[in-house]
Tab-separated table of C-alpha atoms in Angstrom:
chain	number	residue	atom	x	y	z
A	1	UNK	CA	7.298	112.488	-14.169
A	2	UNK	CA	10.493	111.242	-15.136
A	3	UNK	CA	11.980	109.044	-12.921
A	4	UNK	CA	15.073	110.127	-10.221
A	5	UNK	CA	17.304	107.042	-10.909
A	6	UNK	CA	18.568	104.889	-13.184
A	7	UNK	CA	20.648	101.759	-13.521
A	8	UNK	CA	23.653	101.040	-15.688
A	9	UNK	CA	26.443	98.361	-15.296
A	10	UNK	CA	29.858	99.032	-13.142
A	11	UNK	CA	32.734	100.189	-14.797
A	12	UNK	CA	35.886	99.928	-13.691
A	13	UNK	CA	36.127	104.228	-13.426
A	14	UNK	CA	33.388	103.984	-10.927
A	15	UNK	CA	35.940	102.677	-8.809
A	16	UNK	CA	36.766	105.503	-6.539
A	17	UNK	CA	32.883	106.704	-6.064
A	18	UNK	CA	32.124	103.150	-5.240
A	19	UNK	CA	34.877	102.750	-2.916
A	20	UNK	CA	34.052	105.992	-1.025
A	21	UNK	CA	30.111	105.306	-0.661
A	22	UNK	CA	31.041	101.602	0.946
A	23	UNK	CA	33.666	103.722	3.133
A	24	UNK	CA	30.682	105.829	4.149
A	25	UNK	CA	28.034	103.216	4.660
A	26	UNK	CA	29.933	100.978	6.550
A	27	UNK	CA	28.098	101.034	9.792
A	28	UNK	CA	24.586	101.150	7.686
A	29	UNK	CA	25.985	97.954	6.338
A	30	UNK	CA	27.304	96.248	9.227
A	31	UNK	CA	26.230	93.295	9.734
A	32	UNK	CA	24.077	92.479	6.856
A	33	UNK	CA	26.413	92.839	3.771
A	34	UNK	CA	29.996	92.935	3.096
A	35	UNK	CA	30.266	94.682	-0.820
A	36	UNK	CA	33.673	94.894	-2.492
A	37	UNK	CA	35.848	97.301	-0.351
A	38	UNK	CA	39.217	97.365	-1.857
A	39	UNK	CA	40.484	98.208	-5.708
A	40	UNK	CA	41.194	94.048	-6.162
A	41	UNK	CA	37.730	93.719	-5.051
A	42	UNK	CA	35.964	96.229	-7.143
A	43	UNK	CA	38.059	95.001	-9.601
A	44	UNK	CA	36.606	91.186	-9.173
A	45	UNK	CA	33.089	92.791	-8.931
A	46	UNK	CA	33.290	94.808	-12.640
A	47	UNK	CA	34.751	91.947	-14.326
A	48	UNK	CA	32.139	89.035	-12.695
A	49	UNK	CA	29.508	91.018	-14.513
A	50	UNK	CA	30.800	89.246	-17.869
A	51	UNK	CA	29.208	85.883	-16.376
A	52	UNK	CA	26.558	84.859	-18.094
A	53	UNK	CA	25.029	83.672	-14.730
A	54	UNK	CA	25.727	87.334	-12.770
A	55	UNK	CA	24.534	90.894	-13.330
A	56	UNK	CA	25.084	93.886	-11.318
A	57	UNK	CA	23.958	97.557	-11.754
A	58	UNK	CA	24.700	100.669	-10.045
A	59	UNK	CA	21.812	102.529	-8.806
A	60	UNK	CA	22.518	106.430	-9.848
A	61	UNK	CA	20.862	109.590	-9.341
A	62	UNK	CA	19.860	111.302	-12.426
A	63	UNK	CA	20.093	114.617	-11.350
A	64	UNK	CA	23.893	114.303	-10.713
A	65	UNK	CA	24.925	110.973	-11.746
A	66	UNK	CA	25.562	110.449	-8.225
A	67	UNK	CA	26.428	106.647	-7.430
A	68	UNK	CA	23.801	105.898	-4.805
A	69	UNK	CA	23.428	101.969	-4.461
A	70	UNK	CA	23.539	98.550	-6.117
A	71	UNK	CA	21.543	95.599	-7.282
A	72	UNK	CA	23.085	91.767	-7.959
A	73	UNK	CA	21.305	89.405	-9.825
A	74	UNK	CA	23.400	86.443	-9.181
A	75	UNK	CA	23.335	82.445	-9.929
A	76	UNK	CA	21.151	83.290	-12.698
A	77	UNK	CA	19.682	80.316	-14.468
A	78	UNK	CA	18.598	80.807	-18.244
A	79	UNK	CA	17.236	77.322	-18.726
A	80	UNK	CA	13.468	76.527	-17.352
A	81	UNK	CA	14.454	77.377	-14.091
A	82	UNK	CA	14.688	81.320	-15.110
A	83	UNK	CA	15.922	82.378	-11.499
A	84	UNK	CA	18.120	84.821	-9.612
A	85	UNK	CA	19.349	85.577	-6.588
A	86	UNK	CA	18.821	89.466	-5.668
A	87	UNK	CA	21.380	91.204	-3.446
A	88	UNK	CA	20.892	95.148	-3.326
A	89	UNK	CA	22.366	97.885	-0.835
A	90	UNK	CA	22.053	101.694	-0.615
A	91	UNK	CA	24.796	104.416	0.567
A	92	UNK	CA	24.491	106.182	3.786
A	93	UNK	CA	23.812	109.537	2.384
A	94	UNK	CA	21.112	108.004	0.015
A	95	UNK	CA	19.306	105.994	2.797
A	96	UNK	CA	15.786	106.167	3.667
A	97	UNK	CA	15.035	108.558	0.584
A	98	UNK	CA	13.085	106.334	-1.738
A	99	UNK	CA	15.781	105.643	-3.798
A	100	UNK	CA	16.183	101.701	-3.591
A	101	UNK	CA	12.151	101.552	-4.455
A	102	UNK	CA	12.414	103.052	-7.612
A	103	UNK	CA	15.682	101.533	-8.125
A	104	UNK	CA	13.960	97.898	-6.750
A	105	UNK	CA	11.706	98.547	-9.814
A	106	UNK	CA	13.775	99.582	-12.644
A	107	UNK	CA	15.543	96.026	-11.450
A	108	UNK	CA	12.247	94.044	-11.388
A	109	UNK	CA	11.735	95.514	-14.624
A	110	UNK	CA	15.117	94.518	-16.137
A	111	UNK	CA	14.560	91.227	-14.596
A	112	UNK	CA	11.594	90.129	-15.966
A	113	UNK	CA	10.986	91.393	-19.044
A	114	UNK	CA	14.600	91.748	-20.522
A	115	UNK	CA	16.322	88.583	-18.675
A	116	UNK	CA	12.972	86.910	-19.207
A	117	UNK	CA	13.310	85.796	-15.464
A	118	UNK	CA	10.422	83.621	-14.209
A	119	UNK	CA	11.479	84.122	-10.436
A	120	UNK	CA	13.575	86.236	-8.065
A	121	UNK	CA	14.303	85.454	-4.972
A	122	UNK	CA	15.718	87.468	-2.067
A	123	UNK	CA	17.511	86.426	0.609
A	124	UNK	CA	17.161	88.545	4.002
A	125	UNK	CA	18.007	88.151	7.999
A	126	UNK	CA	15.126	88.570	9.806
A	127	UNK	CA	16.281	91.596	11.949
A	128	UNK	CA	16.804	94.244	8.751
A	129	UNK	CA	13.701	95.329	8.775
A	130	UNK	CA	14.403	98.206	6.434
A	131	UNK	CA	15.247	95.364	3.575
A	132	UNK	CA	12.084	93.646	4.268
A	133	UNK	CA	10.241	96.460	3.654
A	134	UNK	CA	11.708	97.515	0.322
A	135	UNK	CA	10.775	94.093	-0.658
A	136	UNK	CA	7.235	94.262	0.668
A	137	UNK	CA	7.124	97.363	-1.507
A	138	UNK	CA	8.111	95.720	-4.594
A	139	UNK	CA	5.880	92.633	-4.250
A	140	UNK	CA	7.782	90.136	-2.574
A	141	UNK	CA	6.518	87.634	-0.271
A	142	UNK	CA	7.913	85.630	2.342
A	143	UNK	CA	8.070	81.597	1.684
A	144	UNK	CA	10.260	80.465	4.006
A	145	UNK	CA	12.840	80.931	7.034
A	146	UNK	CA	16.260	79.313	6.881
A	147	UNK	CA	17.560	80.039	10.320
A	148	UNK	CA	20.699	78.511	9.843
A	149	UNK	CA	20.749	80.454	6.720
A	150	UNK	CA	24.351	82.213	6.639
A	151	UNK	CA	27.626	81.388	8.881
C-alpha cells in the first residue's frame, strides 16, 4: 500500500498554505511551539534550509498535495557526532489522523540512511502527551529530564 504522505523541502510558494495552517493550528500549538507566522518569517524558514547544519520538510498529503505538517532537523552535526535536533508539528485539521507517524518515519528514514545520522534527539515538555507518543511510536526513548529546559 502506497503510503498517504510524503516529504519535500519548503518553497517559498508554499507560503500562503503554510501561513494559513499555522493560522488554523494556533491553539493546537499553543504553548508548545511557536513556527514561522508571518511572510519575513516563512521567508527566514525557506532560506535557513540552505544551512548545511538545518533541514526542514513539509509533511504533505498525497492524495491532494495538501500541506499537513513539518519536520526540523536542526544543529545537525556531520562530523563523528552525526546528530540532530528534531522539531515536528501537525495542522489542526490533520491532527490525530496518523499523519505525523508515517510522516515521523519517512523523517527517520531520511535521517538515517540519507544524512547518515548516528542519533536524533527530541526535545519535548513533559505535559504534550500527544508528542510523546508519536515518539514512542517511532522508537524513541526517554534519557533524561531537563526541567529548566526552555524559558
Amino acid at each position: 500500500m502506497l503510503p498517504r504522505v510524503r516529504m519535500r523541502s519548503p518553497r517559498l510558494n508554499d507560503q500562503q498554505a503554510f501561513l494559513e495552517l499555522i493560522r488554523k493550528s494556533r491553539a493546537l500549538h499553543h504553548p508548545w511551539i511557536q513556527p514561522a507566522n508571518t511572510p519575513a518569517a516563512f521567508r527566514k524558514y525557506v532560506l535557513r534550509n540552505e544551512e548545511h547544519s538545518f533541514e526542514a520538510m513539509l509533511l504533505v498529503r498525497r492524495a491532494d498535495q495538501a500541506l499537513m505538517g513539518a519536520f526540523n532537523l536542526s544543529q545537525i552535526f556531520h562530523g563523528p557526532f552525526k546528530n540532530a535536533y528534531l522539531g515536528y508539528w501537525v495542522g489542526q485539521p490533520f491532527a490525530g489522523q496518523g499523519y505525523m507517524a508515517e510522516g515521523m518515519h519517512l523523517l527517520l528514514r531520511h535521517a538515517f540512511r540519507k544524512l547518515k545520522l548516528h542519533r536524533v534527539e527530541a526535545n519535548v515538555q513533559p505535559g504534550n502527551k500527544d508528542s510523546i507518543a508519536l515518539l514512542r511510536g517511532a522508537g524513541f526513548r526517554r534519557e533524561g529530564y531537563s526541567p529548566r529546559y526552555l524559558k
